[in-house]
PDB file of C-alpha atoms in Angstrom:
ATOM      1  CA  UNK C   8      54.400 108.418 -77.538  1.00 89.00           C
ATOM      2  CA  UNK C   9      53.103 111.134 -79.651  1.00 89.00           C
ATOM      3  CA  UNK C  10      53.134 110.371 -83.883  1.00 93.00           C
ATOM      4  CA  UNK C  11      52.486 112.692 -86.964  1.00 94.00           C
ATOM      5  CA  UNK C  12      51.308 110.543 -88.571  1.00 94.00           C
ATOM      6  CA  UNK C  13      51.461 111.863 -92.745  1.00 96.00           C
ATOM      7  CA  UNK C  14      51.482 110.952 -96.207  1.00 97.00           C
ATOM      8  CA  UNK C  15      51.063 112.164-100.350  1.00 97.00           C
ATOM      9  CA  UNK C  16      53.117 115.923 -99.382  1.00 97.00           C
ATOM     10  CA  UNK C  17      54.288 115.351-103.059  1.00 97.00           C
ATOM     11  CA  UNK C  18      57.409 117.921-102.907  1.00 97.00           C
ATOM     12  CA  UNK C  19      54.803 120.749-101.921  1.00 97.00           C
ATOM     13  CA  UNK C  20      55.985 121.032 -97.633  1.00 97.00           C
ATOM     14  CA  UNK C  21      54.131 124.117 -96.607  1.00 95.00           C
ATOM     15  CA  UNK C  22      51.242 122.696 -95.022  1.00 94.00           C
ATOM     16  CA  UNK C  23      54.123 119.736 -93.361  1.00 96.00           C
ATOM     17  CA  UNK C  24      55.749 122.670 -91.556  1.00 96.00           C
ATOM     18  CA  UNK C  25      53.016 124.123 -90.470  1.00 94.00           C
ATOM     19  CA  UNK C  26      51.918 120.925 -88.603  1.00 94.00           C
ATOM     20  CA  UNK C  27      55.093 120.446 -87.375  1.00 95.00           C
ATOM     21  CA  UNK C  28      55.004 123.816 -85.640  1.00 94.00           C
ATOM     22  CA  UNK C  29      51.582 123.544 -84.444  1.00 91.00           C
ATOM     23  CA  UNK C  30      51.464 119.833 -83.589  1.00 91.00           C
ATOM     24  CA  UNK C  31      55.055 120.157 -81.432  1.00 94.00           C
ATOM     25  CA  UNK C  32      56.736 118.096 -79.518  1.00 95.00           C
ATOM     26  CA  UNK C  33      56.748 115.254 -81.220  1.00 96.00           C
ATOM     27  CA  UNK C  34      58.363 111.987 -80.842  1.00 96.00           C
ATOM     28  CA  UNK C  35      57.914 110.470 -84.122  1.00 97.00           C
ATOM     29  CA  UNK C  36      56.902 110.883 -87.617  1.00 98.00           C
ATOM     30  CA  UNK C  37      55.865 108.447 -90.333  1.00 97.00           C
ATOM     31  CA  UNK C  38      55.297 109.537 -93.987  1.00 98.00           C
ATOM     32  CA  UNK C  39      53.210 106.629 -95.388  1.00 98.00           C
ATOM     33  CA  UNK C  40      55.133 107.743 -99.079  1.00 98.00           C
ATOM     34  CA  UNK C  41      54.903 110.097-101.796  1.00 98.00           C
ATOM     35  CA  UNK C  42      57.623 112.393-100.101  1.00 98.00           C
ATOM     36  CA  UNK C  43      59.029 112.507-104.035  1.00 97.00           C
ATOM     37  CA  UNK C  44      62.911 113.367-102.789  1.00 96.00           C
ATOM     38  CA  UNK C  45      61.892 115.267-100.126  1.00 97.00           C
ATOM     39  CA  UNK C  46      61.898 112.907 -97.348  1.00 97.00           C
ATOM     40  CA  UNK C  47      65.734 113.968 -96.460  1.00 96.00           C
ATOM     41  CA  UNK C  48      64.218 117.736 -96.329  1.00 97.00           C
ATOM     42  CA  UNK C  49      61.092 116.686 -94.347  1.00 98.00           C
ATOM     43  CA  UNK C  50      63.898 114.320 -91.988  1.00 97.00           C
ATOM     44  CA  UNK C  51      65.933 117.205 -91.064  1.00 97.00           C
ATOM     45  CA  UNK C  52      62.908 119.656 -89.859  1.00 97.00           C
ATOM     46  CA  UNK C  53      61.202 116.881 -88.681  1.00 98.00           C
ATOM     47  CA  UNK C  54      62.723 117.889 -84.664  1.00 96.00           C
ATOM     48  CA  UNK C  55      62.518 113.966 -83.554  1.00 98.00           C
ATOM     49  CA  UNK C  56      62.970 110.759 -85.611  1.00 98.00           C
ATOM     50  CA  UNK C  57      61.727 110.320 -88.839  1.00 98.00           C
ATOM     51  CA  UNK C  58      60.229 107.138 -90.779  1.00 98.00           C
ATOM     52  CA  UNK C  59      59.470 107.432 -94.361  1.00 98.00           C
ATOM     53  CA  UNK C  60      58.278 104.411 -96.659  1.00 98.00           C
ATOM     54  CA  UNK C  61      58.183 104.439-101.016  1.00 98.00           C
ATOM     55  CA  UNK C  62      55.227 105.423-102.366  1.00 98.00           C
ATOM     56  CA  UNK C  63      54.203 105.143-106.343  1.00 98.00           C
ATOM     57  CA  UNK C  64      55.934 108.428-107.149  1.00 97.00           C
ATOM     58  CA  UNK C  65      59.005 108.208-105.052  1.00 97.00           C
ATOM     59  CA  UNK C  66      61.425 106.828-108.184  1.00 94.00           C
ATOM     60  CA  UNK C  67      64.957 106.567-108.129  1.00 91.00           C
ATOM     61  CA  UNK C  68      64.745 106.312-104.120  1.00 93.00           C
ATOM     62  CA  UNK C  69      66.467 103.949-101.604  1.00 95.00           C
ATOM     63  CA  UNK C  70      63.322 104.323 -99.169  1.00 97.00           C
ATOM     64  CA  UNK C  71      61.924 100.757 -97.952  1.00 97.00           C
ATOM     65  CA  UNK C  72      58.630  99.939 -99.751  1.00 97.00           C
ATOM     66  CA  UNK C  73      57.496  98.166 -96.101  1.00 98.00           C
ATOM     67  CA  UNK C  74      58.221  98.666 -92.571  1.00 98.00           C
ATOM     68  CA  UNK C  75      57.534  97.232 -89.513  1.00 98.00           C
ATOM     69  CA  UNK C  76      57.699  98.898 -86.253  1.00 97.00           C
ATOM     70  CA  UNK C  77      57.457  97.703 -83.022  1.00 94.00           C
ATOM     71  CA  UNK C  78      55.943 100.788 -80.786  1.00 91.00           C
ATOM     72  CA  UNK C  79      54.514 100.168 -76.956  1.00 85.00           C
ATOM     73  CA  UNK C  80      53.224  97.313 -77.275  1.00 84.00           C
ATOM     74  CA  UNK C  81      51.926  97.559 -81.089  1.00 89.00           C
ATOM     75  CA  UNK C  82      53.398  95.850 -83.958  1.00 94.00           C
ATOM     76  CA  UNK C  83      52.582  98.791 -87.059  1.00 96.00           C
ATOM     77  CA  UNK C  84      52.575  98.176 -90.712  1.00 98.00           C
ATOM     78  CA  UNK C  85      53.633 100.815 -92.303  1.00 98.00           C
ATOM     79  CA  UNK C  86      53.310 101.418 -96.016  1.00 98.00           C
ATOM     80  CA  UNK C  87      51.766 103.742 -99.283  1.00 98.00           C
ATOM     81  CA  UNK C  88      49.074 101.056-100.031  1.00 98.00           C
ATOM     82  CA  UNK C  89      49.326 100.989-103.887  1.00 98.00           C
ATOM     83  CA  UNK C  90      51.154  96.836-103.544  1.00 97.00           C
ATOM     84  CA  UNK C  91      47.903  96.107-101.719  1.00 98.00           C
ATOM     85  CA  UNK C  92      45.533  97.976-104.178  1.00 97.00           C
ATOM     86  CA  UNK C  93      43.696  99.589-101.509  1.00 98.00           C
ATOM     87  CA  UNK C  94      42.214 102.129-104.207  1.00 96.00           C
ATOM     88  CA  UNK C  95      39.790  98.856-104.290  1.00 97.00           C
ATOM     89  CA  UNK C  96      39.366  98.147-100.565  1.00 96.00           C
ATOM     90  CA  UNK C  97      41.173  97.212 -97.378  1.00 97.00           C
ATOM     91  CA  UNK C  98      41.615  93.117 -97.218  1.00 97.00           C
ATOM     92  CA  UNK C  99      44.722  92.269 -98.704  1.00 98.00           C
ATOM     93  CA  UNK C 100      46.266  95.166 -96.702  1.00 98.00           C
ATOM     94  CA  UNK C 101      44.835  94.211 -93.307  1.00 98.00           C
ATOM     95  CA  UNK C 102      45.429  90.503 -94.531  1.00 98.00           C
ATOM     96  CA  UNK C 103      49.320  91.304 -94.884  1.00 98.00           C
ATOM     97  CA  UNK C 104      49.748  93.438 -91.752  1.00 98.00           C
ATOM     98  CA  UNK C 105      47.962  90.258 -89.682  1.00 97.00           C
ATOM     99  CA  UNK C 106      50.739  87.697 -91.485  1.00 98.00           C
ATOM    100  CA  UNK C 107      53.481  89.979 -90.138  1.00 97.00           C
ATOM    101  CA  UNK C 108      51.716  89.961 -86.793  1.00 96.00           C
ATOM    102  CA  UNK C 109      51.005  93.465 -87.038  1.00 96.00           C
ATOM    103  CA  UNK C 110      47.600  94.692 -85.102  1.00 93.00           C
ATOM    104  CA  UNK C 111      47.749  97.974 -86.924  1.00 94.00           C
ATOM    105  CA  UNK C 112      48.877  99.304 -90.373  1.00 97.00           C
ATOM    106  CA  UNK C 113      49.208 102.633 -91.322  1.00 97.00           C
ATOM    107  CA  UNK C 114      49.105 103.732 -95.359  1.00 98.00           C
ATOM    108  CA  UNK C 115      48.327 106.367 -97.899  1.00 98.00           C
ATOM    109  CA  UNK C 116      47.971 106.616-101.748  1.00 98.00           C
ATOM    110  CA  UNK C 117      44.013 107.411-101.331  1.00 98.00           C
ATOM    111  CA  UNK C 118      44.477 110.606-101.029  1.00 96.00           C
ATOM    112  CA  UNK C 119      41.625 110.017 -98.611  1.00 94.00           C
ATOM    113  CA  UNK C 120      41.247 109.510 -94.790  1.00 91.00           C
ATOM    114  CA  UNK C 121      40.344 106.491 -93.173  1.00 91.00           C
ATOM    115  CA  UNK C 122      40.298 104.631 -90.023  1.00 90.00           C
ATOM    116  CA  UNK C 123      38.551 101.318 -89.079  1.00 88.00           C
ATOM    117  CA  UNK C 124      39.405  97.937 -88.064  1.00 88.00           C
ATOM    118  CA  UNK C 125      39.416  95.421 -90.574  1.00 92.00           C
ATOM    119  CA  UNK C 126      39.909  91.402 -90.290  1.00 92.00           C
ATOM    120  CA  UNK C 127      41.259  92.609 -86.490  1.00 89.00           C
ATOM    121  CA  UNK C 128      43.713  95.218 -87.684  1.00 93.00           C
ATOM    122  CA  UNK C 129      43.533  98.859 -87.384  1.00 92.00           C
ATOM    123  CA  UNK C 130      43.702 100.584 -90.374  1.00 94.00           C
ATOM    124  CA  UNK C 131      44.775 104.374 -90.746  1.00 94.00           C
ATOM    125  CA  UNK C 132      45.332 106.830 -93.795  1.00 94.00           C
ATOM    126  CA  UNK C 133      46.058 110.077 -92.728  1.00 91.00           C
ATOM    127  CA  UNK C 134      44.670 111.641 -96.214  1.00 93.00           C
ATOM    128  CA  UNK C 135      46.865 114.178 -97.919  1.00 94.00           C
ATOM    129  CA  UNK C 136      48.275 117.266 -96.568  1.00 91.00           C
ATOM    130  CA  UNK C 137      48.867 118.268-100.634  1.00 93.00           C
ATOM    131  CA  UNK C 138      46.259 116.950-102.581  1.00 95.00           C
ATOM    132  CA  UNK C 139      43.600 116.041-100.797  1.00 90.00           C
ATOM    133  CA  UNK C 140      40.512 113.989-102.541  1.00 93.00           C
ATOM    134  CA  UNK C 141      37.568 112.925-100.052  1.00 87.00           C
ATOM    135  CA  UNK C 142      34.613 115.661-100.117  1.00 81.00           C
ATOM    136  CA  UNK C 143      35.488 119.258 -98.703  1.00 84.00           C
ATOM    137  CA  UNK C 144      39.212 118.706 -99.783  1.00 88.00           C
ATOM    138  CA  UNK C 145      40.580 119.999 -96.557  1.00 88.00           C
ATOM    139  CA  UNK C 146      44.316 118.626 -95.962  1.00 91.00           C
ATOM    140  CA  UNK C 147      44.462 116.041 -92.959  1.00 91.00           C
ATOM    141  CA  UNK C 148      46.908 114.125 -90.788  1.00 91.00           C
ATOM    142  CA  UNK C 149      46.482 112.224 -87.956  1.00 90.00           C
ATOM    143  CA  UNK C 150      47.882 112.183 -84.469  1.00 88.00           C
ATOM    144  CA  UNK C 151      48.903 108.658 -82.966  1.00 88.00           C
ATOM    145  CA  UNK C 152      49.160 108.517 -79.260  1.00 85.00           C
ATOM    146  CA  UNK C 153      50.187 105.233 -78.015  1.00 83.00           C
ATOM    147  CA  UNK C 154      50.525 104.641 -74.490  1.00 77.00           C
ATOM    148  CA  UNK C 155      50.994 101.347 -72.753  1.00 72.00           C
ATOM    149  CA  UNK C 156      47.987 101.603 -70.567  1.00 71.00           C
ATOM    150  CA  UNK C 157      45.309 102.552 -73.169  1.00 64.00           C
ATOM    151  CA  UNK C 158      44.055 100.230 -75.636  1.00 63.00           C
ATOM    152  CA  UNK C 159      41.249 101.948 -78.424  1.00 60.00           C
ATOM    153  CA  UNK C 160      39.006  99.684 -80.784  1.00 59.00           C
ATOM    154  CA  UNK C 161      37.020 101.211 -83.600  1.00 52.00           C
ATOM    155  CA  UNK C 162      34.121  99.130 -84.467  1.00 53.00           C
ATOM    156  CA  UNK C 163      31.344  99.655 -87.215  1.00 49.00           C
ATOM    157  CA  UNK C 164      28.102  99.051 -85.781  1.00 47.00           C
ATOM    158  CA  UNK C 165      26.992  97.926 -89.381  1.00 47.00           C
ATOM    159  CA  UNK C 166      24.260  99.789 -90.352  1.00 47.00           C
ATOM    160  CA  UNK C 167      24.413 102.214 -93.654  1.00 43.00           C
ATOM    161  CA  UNK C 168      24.177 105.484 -92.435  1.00 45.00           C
ATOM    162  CA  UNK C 169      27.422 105.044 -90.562  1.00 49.00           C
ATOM    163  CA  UNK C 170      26.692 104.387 -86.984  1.00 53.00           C
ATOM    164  CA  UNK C 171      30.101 103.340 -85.067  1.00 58.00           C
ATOM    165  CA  UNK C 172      31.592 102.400 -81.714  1.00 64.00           C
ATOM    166  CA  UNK C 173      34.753 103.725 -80.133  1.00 68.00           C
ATOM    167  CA  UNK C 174      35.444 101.628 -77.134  1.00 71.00           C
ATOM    168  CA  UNK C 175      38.995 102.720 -75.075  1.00 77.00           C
ATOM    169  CA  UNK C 176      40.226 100.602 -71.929  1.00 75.00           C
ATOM    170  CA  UNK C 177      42.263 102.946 -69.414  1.00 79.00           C
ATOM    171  CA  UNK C 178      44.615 100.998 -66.747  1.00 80.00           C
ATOM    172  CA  UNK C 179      45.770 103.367 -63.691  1.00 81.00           C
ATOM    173  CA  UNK C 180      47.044 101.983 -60.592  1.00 84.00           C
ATOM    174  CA  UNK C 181      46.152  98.497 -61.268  1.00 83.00           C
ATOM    175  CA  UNK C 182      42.638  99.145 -62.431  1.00 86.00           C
ATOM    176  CA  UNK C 183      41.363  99.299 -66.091  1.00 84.00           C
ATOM    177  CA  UNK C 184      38.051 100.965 -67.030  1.00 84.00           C
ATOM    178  CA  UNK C 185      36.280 100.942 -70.415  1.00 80.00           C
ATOM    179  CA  UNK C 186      34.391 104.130 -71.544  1.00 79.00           C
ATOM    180  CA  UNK C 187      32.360 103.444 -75.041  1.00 78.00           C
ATOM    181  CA  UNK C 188      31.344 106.393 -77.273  1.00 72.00           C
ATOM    182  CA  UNK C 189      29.230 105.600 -80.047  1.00 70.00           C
ATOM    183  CA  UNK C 190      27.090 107.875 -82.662  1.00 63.00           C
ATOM    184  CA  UNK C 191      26.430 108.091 -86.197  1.00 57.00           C
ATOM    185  CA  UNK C 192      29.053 109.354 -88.521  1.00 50.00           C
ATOM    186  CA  UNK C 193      26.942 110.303 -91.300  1.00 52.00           C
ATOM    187  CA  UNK C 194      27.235 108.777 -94.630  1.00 53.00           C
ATOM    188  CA  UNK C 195      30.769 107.822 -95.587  1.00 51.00           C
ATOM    189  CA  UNK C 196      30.146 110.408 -99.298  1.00 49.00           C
TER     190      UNK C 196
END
């Protein structure tokens, strides 16, 4: 299953459509809030179902402020952030998504990408595509392809300069291998 995976487009849609054309086909997308009134718009371009959730400037909406889906195999959070304070870190989020059962949760309100495991969830903000805020300012999103035979784990390696592990398990015909990529990201300014 391929995902856009979005969030903060705050009424401004170019840079949405133009992901939509160059990311196509796709078989789902989740805006992680901050559509504000667009999300009907965004629905009907959208070429495959939609999923939208209530962010801190979507008033006077009827979106859910939480959802859960169930997606091969993965239970996913999905919500802006701003209940769970994530402005101030990542616990009570990841904390939630693990009492729903949830192995990953996917948010936004940062303004900021992100993507680690915390307390054994896997956490994902796809930035902004509007108004972006980590250094460089460059609009992001993230692609989500889940697929019943691949499993991916993020894990920091714990030292300050940023040094990480990506380990992914691959089944195929009955046998599953493990490749591990690891590597120093840099600092995280």
């Amino acid at each position: 299953m391929r995902i856009l995976l979005v969030s903060d487009t705050h009424r401004m849609n170019g840079n949405f459509y133009e992901v939509l054309e160059k990311e196509a086909p796709l078989d789902l997308v989740i805006h992680c809030g901050d559509a504000e009134g667009s999300e009907y718009e965004l629905a009907a371009v959208a070429g495959c179902d939609f999923e939208c959730v209530c962010g801190n400037n979507d008033f006077f909406t009827v979106l859910p402020k939480e959802r859960v889906l169930d997606i091969a195999g993965n239970k996913i959070f999905v919500t802006h952030g701003h209940y769970y304070n994530v402005s101030a870190g990542y616990d009570r989020l990841a904390d939630e998504a693990l009492s729903r059962g949830c192995n990953m949760a996917f948010f936004g309100h940062t303004h900021i990408p992100f993507m680690e495991e915390v307390n054994d969830v896997f956490l994902v903000n796809p930035g902004s595509l509007t108004y972006p805020r980590q250094h460089g300012r460059i609009p992001t999103y993230v692609i989500v392809e889940i697929d019943e035979n691949i499993k991916v784990r993020f894990n920091d390696a714990g030292h300050m300069l940023g040094s990480s592990i990506i380990e992914i398990w691959a089944k195929e015909d009955g046998k599953e291998t493990k490749a591990v990529f690891t590597g120093d990201l840099g600092n995280n300014d």
